[in-house]
PDB file of C-alpha atoms and ligand atoms in Angstrom:
ATOM      1  CA  MET A   1      93.035 -15.459 -93.162  1.00 62.00           C
ATOM      2  CA  ALA A   2      89.613 -15.039 -94.860  1.00 75.00           C
ATOM      3  CA  ASN A   3      87.922 -11.834 -94.820  1.00 94.00           C
ATOM      4  CA  ARG A   4      85.110 -11.536 -92.149  1.00 97.00           C
ATOM      5  CA  LYS A   5      81.657 -10.514 -93.018  1.00 98.00           C
ATOM      6  CA  TYR A   6      79.743  -9.089 -90.107  1.00 98.00           C
ATOM      7  CA  ILE A   7      75.901  -9.845 -90.087  1.00 98.00           C
ATOM      8  CA  THR A   8      73.664  -8.082 -87.755  1.00 98.00           C
ATOM      9  CA  TYR A   9      70.238  -9.441 -86.060  1.00 98.00           C
ATOM     10  CA  ASN A  10      68.426  -6.981 -88.222  1.00 98.00           C
ATOM     11  CA  GLU A  11      69.986  -8.423 -91.530  1.00 98.00           C
ATOM     12  CA  VAL A  12      69.193 -12.141 -90.270  1.00 98.00           C
ATOM     13  CA  HIS A  13      65.587 -11.114 -89.538  1.00 98.00           C
ATOM     14  CA  LYS A  14      65.146  -9.667 -93.084  1.00 98.00           C
ATOM     15  CA  LEU A  15      66.898 -12.512 -94.950  1.00 98.00           C
ATOM     16  CA  CYS A  16      64.357 -14.725 -93.214  1.00 98.00           C
ATOM     17  CA  GLN A  17      61.426 -12.405 -93.792  1.00 98.00           C
ATOM     18  CA  ASN A  18      62.255 -12.187 -97.609  1.00 98.00           C
ATOM     19  CA  ALA A  19      62.522 -15.859 -97.957  1.00 98.00           C
ATOM     20  CA  ALA A  20      59.347 -16.755 -96.247  1.00 98.00           C
ATOM     21  CA  PRO A  21      56.787 -16.004 -98.894  1.00 98.00           C
ATOM     22  CA  LYS A  22      58.534 -18.504-101.387  1.00 98.00           C
ATOM     23  CA  ILE A  23      58.872 -21.046 -98.667  1.00 98.00           C
ATOM     24  CA  LEU A  24      55.236 -20.674 -97.488  1.00 97.00           C
ATOM     25  CA  SER A  25      53.564 -20.715-100.878  1.00 97.00           C
ATOM     26  CA  GLU A  26      55.845 -23.213-102.754  1.00 97.00           C
ATOM     27  CA  TRP A  27      57.349 -25.451-100.136  1.00 98.00           C
ATOM     28  CA  LYS A  28      54.459 -25.561 -97.520  1.00 97.00           C
ATOM     29  CA  PRO A  29      56.562 -27.333 -94.930  1.00 97.00           C
ATOM     30  CA  SER A  30      54.887 -29.160 -91.960  1.00 96.00           C
ATOM     31  CA  LEU A  31      58.120 -29.430 -90.081  1.00 96.00           C
ATOM     32  CA  MET A  32      61.492 -27.625 -89.672  1.00 97.00           C
ATOM     33  CA  ILE A  33      64.544 -29.177 -88.551  1.00 97.00           C
ATOM     34  CA  ALA A  34      67.214 -26.662 -87.269  1.00 98.00           C
ATOM     35  CA  ILE A  35      70.790 -27.821 -87.549  1.00 98.00           C
ATOM     36  CA  GLY A  36      72.285 -26.515 -84.382  1.00 94.00           C
ATOM     37  CA  GLY A  37      73.501 -24.175 -83.209  1.00 93.00           C
ATOM     38  CA  GLY A  38      73.556 -21.793 -86.364  1.00 97.00           C
ATOM     39  CA  GLY A  39      70.238 -22.907 -87.605  1.00 98.00           C
ATOM     40  CA  TYR A  40      68.379 -22.122 -84.444  1.00 98.00           C
ATOM     41  CA  VAL A  41      67.808 -18.395 -84.644  1.00 98.00           C
ATOM     42  CA  PRO A  42      66.933 -18.350 -88.415  1.00 98.00           C
ATOM     43  CA  ALA A  43      64.409 -21.206 -88.021  1.00 98.00           C
ATOM     44  CA  ARG A  44      62.803 -19.335 -85.020  1.00 98.00           C
ATOM     45  CA  ILE A  45      62.436 -15.991 -87.048  1.00 98.00           C
ATOM     46  CA  LEU A  46      61.208 -18.060 -90.056  1.00 98.00           C
ATOM     47  CA  ARG A  47      58.435 -19.738 -87.821  1.00 98.00           C
ATOM     48  CA  SER A  48      56.934 -16.200 -87.206  1.00 98.00           C
ATOM     49  CA  PHE A  49      56.788 -15.505 -91.042  1.00 98.00           C
ATOM     50  CA  LEU A  50      55.486 -19.046 -91.852  1.00 98.00           C
ATOM     51  CA  LYS A  51      52.546 -18.551 -89.436  1.00 97.00           C
ATOM     52  CA  THR A  52      49.198 -18.551 -91.084  1.00 95.00           C
ATOM     53  CA  PRO A  53      46.135 -17.413 -89.197  1.00 94.00           C
ATOM     54  CA  GLY A  54      44.053 -20.389 -87.967  1.00 95.00           C
ATOM     55  CA  SER A  55      46.930 -22.780 -88.106  1.00 93.00           C
ATOM     56  CA  PRO A  56      49.437 -23.687 -85.529  1.00 94.00           C
ATOM     57  CA  ASN A  57      53.073 -22.710 -85.720  1.00 96.00           C
ATOM     58  CA  ILE A  58      55.157 -25.149 -87.619  1.00 96.00           C
ATOM     59  CA  PRO A  59      57.037 -27.174 -85.115  1.00 95.00           C
ATOM     60  CA  ILE A  60      60.875 -26.932 -84.974  1.00 96.00           C
ATOM     61  CA  GLN A  61      63.181 -29.866 -84.165  1.00 95.00           C
ATOM     62  CA  ALA A  62      66.671 -29.652 -83.572  1.00 96.00           C
ATOM     63  CA  ILE A  63      69.632 -31.782 -84.618  1.00 97.00           C
ATOM     64  CA  GLY A  64      73.507 -30.938 -83.602  1.00 96.00           C
ATOM     65  CA  LEU A  65      76.021 -31.659 -85.971  1.00 95.00           C
ATOM     66  CA  SER A  66      79.557 -30.657 -85.707  1.00 90.00           C
ATOM     67  CA  LEU A  67      82.352 -30.503 -88.404  1.00 85.00           C
ATOM     68  CA  TYR A  68      84.329 -27.425 -87.156  1.00 69.00           C
ATOM     69  CA  GLU A  69      86.847 -27.233 -84.604  1.00 62.00           C
ATOM     70  CA  LYS A  70      87.947 -24.012 -82.865  1.00 59.00           C
ATOM     71  CA  LEU A  71      91.254 -22.894 -84.153  1.00 61.00           C
ATOM     72  CA  ALA A  72      93.914 -21.908 -81.454  1.00 65.00           C
ATOM     73  CA  THR A  73      93.454 -18.023 -82.439  1.00 67.00           C
ATOM     74  CA  ASP A  74      91.792 -15.018 -80.769  1.00 71.00           C
ATOM     75  CA  GLY A  75      89.399 -14.716 -83.723  1.00 77.00           C
ATOM     76  CA  PRO A  76      85.943 -16.353 -84.340  1.00 78.00           C
ATOM     77  CA  GLU A  77      87.155 -18.401 -87.233  1.00 77.00           C
ATOM     78  CA  GLU A  78      87.225 -22.432 -86.971  1.00 75.00           C
ATOM     79  CA  ALA A  79      88.737 -24.988 -88.990  1.00 70.00           C
ATOM     80  CA  ALA A  80      86.743 -27.676 -90.981  1.00 69.00           C
ATOM     81  CA  GLY A  81      87.276 -31.111 -89.663  1.00 70.00           C
ATOM     82  CA  HIS A  82      86.833 -34.101 -91.814  1.00 73.00           C
ATOM     83  CA  THR A  83      83.895 -35.958 -90.183  1.00 86.00           C
ATOM     84  CA  VAL A  84      80.606 -34.827 -89.150  1.00 92.00           C
ATOM     85  CA  THR A  85      79.770 -35.587 -85.412  1.00 90.00           C
ATOM     86  CA  ARG A  86      76.039 -35.977 -84.260  1.00 93.00           C
ATOM     87  CA  THR A  87      75.677 -34.230 -81.099  1.00 94.00           C
ATOM     88  CA  GLN A  88      72.032 -34.207 -81.028  1.00 95.00           C
ATOM     89  CA  TRP A  89      69.285 -36.127 -83.212  1.00 95.00           C
ATOM     90  CA  LEU A  90      65.639 -36.073 -83.601  1.00 92.00           C
ATOM     91  CA  ASP A  91      63.620 -36.436 -80.428  1.00 83.00           C
ATOM     92  CA  PHE A  92      61.132 -39.235 -81.338  1.00 81.00           C
ATOM     93  CA  SER A  93      59.255 -38.826 -78.207  1.00 78.00           C
ATOM     94  CA  ALA A  94      58.213 -35.386 -79.603  1.00 76.00           C
ATOM     95  CA  VAL A  95      58.213 -36.015 -83.246  1.00 77.00           C
ATOM     96  CA  LYS A  96      55.986 -38.872 -84.283  1.00 82.00           C
ATOM     97  CA  GLN A  97      57.188 -41.064 -87.286  1.00 80.00           C
ATOM     98  CA  SER A  98      53.843 -40.151 -89.076  1.00 81.00           C
ATOM     99  CA  ASP A  99      55.027 -36.436 -88.879  1.00 85.00           C
ATOM    100  CA  LEU A 100      57.985 -37.384 -91.036  1.00 91.00           C
ATOM    101  CA  VAL A 101      56.549 -39.754 -93.755  1.00 94.00           C
ATOM    102  CA  GLY A 102      54.882 -38.108 -96.767  1.00 95.00           C
ATOM    103  CA  ARG A 103      55.637 -34.602 -95.426  1.00 96.00           C
ATOM    104  CA  ASN A 104      57.505 -31.684 -96.573  1.00 98.00           C
ATOM    105  CA  ILE A 105      60.461 -31.075 -94.122  1.00 98.00           C
ATOM    106  CA  LEU A 106      62.536 -27.917 -94.025  1.00 98.00           C
ATOM    107  CA  ILE A 107      66.090 -28.056 -92.979  1.00 98.00           C
ATOM    108  CA  VAL A 108      67.643 -24.910 -91.687  1.00 98.00           C
ATOM    109  CA  ASP A 109      71.096 -23.723 -91.194  1.00 98.00           C
ATOM    110  CA  GLU A 110      72.927 -20.528 -91.156  1.00 98.00           C
ATOM    111  CA  VAL A 111      75.635 -21.132 -93.613  1.00 98.00           C
ATOM    112  CA  ASP A 112      76.452 -23.540 -96.329  1.00 98.00           C
ATOM    113  CA  ASP A 113      80.333 -23.705 -96.544  1.00 96.00           C
ATOM    114  CA  THR A 114      81.695 -26.977 -97.835  1.00 95.00           C
ATOM    115  CA  ARG A 115      78.161 -28.361 -97.848  1.00 97.00           C
ATOM    116  CA  THR A 116      79.492 -31.509 -95.758  1.00 95.00           C
ATOM    117  CA  THR A 117      77.100 -30.752 -93.119  1.00 96.00           C
ATOM    118  CA  LEU A 118      73.912 -30.357 -95.269  1.00 97.00           C
ATOM    119  CA  GLN A 119      74.925 -33.450 -97.190  1.00 97.00           C
ATOM    120  CA  TYR A 120      75.134 -35.293 -93.869  1.00 96.00           C
ATOM    121  CA  ALA A 121      72.055 -34.039 -92.474  1.00 97.00           C
ATOM    122  CA  VAL A 122      69.655 -34.899 -95.643  1.00 98.00           C
ATOM    123  CA  GLN A 123      71.289 -38.327 -95.844  1.00 96.00           C
ATOM    124  CA  GLU A 124      70.573 -39.408 -92.621  1.00 95.00           C
ATOM    125  CA  LEU A 125      67.214 -37.725 -92.153  1.00 96.00           C
ATOM    126  CA  LYS A 126      66.463 -39.622 -95.411  1.00 96.00           C
ATOM    127  CA  LYS A 127      67.400 -42.936 -93.890  1.00 95.00           C
ATOM    128  CA  ASP A 128      65.216 -42.109 -90.810  1.00 93.00           C
ATOM    129  CA  VAL A 129      62.280 -41.494 -93.020  1.00 94.00           C
ATOM    130  CA  GLU A 130      62.790 -44.530 -94.965  1.00 94.00           C
ATOM    131  CA  GLU A 131      62.859 -46.597 -91.917  1.00 93.00           C
ATOM    132  CA  ALA A 132      59.688 -44.993 -90.526  1.00 92.00           C
ATOM    133  CA  ALA A 133      57.893 -45.371 -93.768  1.00 93.00           C
ATOM    134  CA  LYS A 134      58.847 -49.121 -93.852  1.00 94.00           C
ATOM    135  CA  LEU A 135      57.721 -49.409 -90.145  1.00 91.00           C
ATOM    136  CA  MET A 136      54.329 -48.026 -91.040  1.00 91.00           C
ATOM    137  CA  GLY A 137      53.863 -49.675 -94.401  1.00 94.00           C
ATOM    138  CA  ARG A 138      53.839 -46.304 -96.112  1.00 93.00           C
ATOM    139  CA  GLU A 139      56.747 -46.743 -98.455  1.00 93.00           C
ATOM    140  CA  GLY A 140      54.810 -45.316-101.394  1.00 92.00           C
ATOM    141  CA  GLU A 141      54.514 -41.965 -99.943  1.00 95.00           C
ATOM    142  CA  GLU A 142      57.052 -39.233-101.028  1.00 95.00           C
ATOM    143  CA  THR A 143      58.766 -37.183 -98.285  1.00 97.00           C
ATOM    144  CA  ARG A 144      60.335 -34.002 -99.719  1.00 98.00           C
ATOM    145  CA  PHE A 145      63.205 -32.173 -98.001  1.00 98.00           C
ATOM    146  CA  PHE A 146      64.061 -28.475 -98.520  1.00 98.00           C
ATOM    147  CA  VAL A 147      66.979 -26.687 -97.543  1.00 98.00           C
ATOM    148  CA  PHE A 148      67.135 -22.918 -96.275  1.00 98.00           C
ATOM    149  CA  VAL A 149      70.398 -21.360 -95.389  1.00 99.00           C
ATOM    150  CA  LEU A 150      71.094 -17.657 -94.759  1.00 98.00           C
ATOM    151  CA  HIS A 151      74.460 -17.699 -96.621  1.00 98.00           C
ATOM    152  CA  ASN A 152      75.945 -19.877 -99.390  1.00 98.00           C
ATOM    153  CA  LYS A 153      79.620 -19.513-100.022  1.00 98.00           C
ATOM    154  CA  ASP A 154      80.411 -19.389-103.695  1.00 98.00           C
ATOM    155  CA  LYS A 155      83.210 -21.959-103.741  1.00 97.00           C
ATOM    156  CA  PRO A 156      83.749 -25.609-104.715  1.00 97.00           C
ATOM    157  CA  LYS A 157      81.752 -27.770-102.481  1.00 97.00           C
ATOM    158  CA  LYS A 158      82.998 -31.197-100.809  1.00 95.00           C
ATOM    159  CA  GLY A 159      79.509 -32.350-100.181  1.00 96.00           C
ATOM    160  CA  ALA A 160      76.477 -32.619-102.507  1.00 97.00           C
ATOM    161  CA  LEU A 161      72.717 -32.514-102.053  1.00 98.00           C
ATOM    162  CA  PRO A 162      70.487 -34.906-103.986  1.00 98.00           C
ATOM    163  CA  ASP A 163      70.260 -34.032-107.762  1.00 98.00           C
ATOM    164  CA  ASP A 164      66.430 -33.791-107.687  1.00 97.00           C
ATOM    165  CA  MET A 165      66.553 -31.367-104.712  1.00 98.00           C
ATOM    166  CA  MET A 166      68.776 -28.929-106.746  1.00 98.00           C
ATOM    167  CA  LYS A 167      66.865 -29.512-109.856  1.00 98.00           C
ATOM    168  CA  GLU A 168      63.547 -29.010-108.420  1.00 97.00           C
ATOM    169  CA  GLY A 169      64.673 -25.867-106.477  1.00 98.00           C
ATOM    170  CA  ARG A 170      64.274 -27.268-103.174  1.00 98.00           C
ATOM    171  CA  TYR A 171      67.368 -25.386-102.008  1.00 98.00           C
ATOM    172  CA  LEU A 172      67.454 -21.754-101.117  1.00 98.00           C
ATOM    173  CA  ALA A 173      70.112 -19.669 -99.949  1.00 98.00           C
ATOM    174  CA  ALA A 174      69.013 -16.075 -98.922  1.00 98.00           C
ATOM    175  CA  GLU A 175      72.350 -14.643 -99.928  1.00 98.00           C
ATOM    176  CA  THR A 176      75.302 -15.863-101.858  1.00 98.00           C
ATOM    177  CA  VAL A 177      78.605 -14.618-100.584  1.00 98.00           C
ATOM    178  CA  GLY A 178      82.306 -15.137-101.380  1.00 97.00           C
ATOM    179  CA  ASP A 179      84.599 -17.405 -99.529  1.00 97.00           C
ATOM    180  CA  GLU A 180      84.665 -15.294 -96.340  1.00 97.00           C
ATOM    181  CA  TRP A 181      84.157 -15.998 -92.672  1.00 97.00           C
ATOM    182  CA  CYS A 182      80.664 -15.078 -91.749  1.00 98.00           C
ATOM    183  CA  CYS A 183      80.396 -13.564 -88.171  1.00 98.00           C
ATOM    184  CA  TYR A 184      77.002 -14.073 -86.852  1.00 98.00           C
ATOM    185  CA  PRO A 185      75.560 -11.805 -84.119  1.00 98.00           C
ATOM    186  CA  TRP A 186      74.625 -14.839 -81.699  1.00 98.00           C
ATOM    187  CA  GLU A 187      78.377 -15.639 -81.707  1.00 98.00           C
ATOM    188  CA  ALA A 188      79.298 -12.032 -80.860  1.00 98.00           C
ATOM    189  CA  THR A 189      81.095 -11.248 -77.499  1.00 98.00           C
ATOM    190  CA  ASN A 190      80.474  -7.628 -77.994  1.00 98.00           C
ATOM    191  CA  ILE A 191      77.381  -7.001 -79.961  1.00 98.00           C
ATOM    192  CA  ASP A 192      77.863  -3.223 -80.189  1.00 98.00           C
ATOM    193  CA  GLU A 193      81.349  -3.640 -81.651  1.00 98.00           C
ATOM    194  CA  HIS A 194      80.019  -6.346 -83.943  1.00 98.00           C
ATOM    195  CA  ASP A 195      77.279  -3.990 -85.199  1.00 98.00           C
ATOM    196  CA  ARG A 196      79.814  -1.139 -85.516  1.00 98.00           C
ATOM    197  CA  LEU A 197      82.002  -3.386 -87.796  1.00 98.00           C
ATOM    198  CA  ALA A 198      79.042  -4.501 -89.955  1.00 98.00           C
ATOM    199  CA  ASN A 199      77.816  -0.866 -90.273  1.00 97.00           C
ATOM    200  CA  GLU A 200      81.450   0.263 -91.163  1.00 97.00           C
ATOM    201  CA  ALA A 201      81.526  -2.329 -93.958  1.00 96.00           C
ATOM    202  CA  ALA A 202      78.209  -1.473 -95.207  1.00 94.00           C
ATOM    203  CA  LEU A 203      79.141   2.121 -95.378  1.00 94.00           C
ATOM    204  CA  LYS A 204      82.452   1.218 -97.220  1.00 92.00           C
ATOM    205  CA  LYS A 205      80.485  -0.619 -99.790  1.00 87.00           C
ATOM    206  CA  VAL A 206      78.273   2.343-100.389  1.00 88.00           C
ATOM    207  CA  THR A 207      80.861   4.740-100.741  1.00 86.00           C
ATOM    208  CA  ALA A 208      83.062   2.330-103.106  1.00 80.00           C
ATOM    209  CA  LYS A 209      80.315   2.566-105.614  1.00 67.00           C
ATOM    210  CA  PRO A 210      80.875   4.999-108.446  1.00 64.00           C
ATOM    211  CA  ASN A 211      77.742   6.796-107.986  1.00 61.00           C
ATOM    212  CA  GLY A 212      77.094   6.004-104.157  1.00 49.00           C
ATOM    213  CA  ASN A 213      73.877   4.339-105.110  1.00 52.00           C
TER     214      ASN A 213
HETATM  215  P1  5GP B 301      79.927 -26.990 -94.021  1.00 91.84           P
HETATM  216  O1  5GP B 301      79.641 -28.386 -93.702  1.00 91.84           O
HETATM  217  O2  5GP B 301      79.008 -26.580 -95.028  1.00 91.84           O
HETATM  218  O3  5GP B 301      81.387 -26.807 -94.323  1.00 91.84           O
HETATM  219  O4  5GP B 301      79.712 -26.098 -92.690  1.00 91.84           O
HETATM  220  C1  5GP B 301      78.565 -25.842 -92.209  1.00 91.84           C
HETATM  221  C2  5GP B 301      78.823 -25.398 -90.833  1.00 91.84           C
HETATM  222  O5  5GP B 301      80.161 -24.937 -90.636  1.00 91.84           O
HETATM  223  C3  5GP B 301      77.905 -24.456 -90.315  1.00 91.84           C
HETATM  224  O6  5GP B 301      76.620 -24.773 -89.945  1.00 91.84           O
HETATM  225  C4  5GP B 301      78.580 -23.549 -89.413  1.00 91.84           C
HETATM  226  O7  5GP B 301      78.516 -24.056 -88.208  1.00 91.84           O
HETATM  227  C5  5GP B 301      80.136 -23.727 -89.808  1.00 91.84           C
HETATM  228  N1  5GP B 301      80.569 -22.507 -90.536  1.00 91.84           N
HETATM  229  C6  5GP B 301      81.069 -22.783 -91.872  1.00 91.84           C
HETATM  230  N2  5GP B 301      81.530 -21.532 -92.228  1.00 91.84           N
HETATM  231  C7  5GP B 301      81.145 -20.740 -91.431  1.00 91.84           C
HETATM  232  C8  5GP B 301      81.268 -19.177 -91.353  1.00 91.84           C
HETATM  233  O8  5GP B 301      81.704 -18.563 -92.250  1.00 91.84           O
HETATM  234  N3  5GP B 301      80.777 -18.633 -90.172  1.00 91.84           N
HETATM  235  C9  5GP B 301      80.337 -19.311 -89.246  1.00 91.84           C
HETATM  236  N4  5GP B 301      79.996 -18.665 -87.999  1.00 91.84           N
HETATM  237  N5  5GP B 301      80.323 -20.718 -89.230  1.00 91.84           N
HETATM  238  C10 5GP B 301      80.539 -21.394 -90.246  1.00 91.84           C
END
């Protein structure tokens, strides 16, 4: 079984806060699309840090994608399935097609594991944008997608993101981790125990360093 990494709400908050200045100054998104359910909390936190005085909050749309299946164990780990299932998609009564075309759109998820989900999300959203652009006769306008995740697992990926996205730095992982199971606070059934395990691991890390700093 893979090691577990326990992440606290406080850490999630700070990972979003630290990423926000780059997202705000360089990416300038006008719409966030959170991949549910792990992308919801990071997207909501980011929204506060992306707010500029005098401008409205950046709207958050949600899509639901599922690749993982619950293992028959007592633990939090889930096993990767083979196909991505859509459980929810853009709500076109709330998001206008003109909100997509020619815009900068930030896709938010909590973790990039095999990258299958992110590949699917970008591919399918691109299709929607192309369709919308065609309908509006605005094919010439460039819509740029950006990806933000809290954690990227440093491992061979099954999925791929577009070359231009990677080359142009339109992908940001707040933290790169090993191939371990990330336990997020919103999944915890006992948040005090979750935080205790996170603090214990942090303490071990500090004491394991030769000088303790
Ligand atoms: P991928 O398509 O990159 O393999 O997986 C993405 C999705 O799988 C994530 O959005 C998340 O729901 C789930 N997932 C993959 N690895 C982890 C993990 O370490 N912890 C948790 N909580 N979910 C994970």
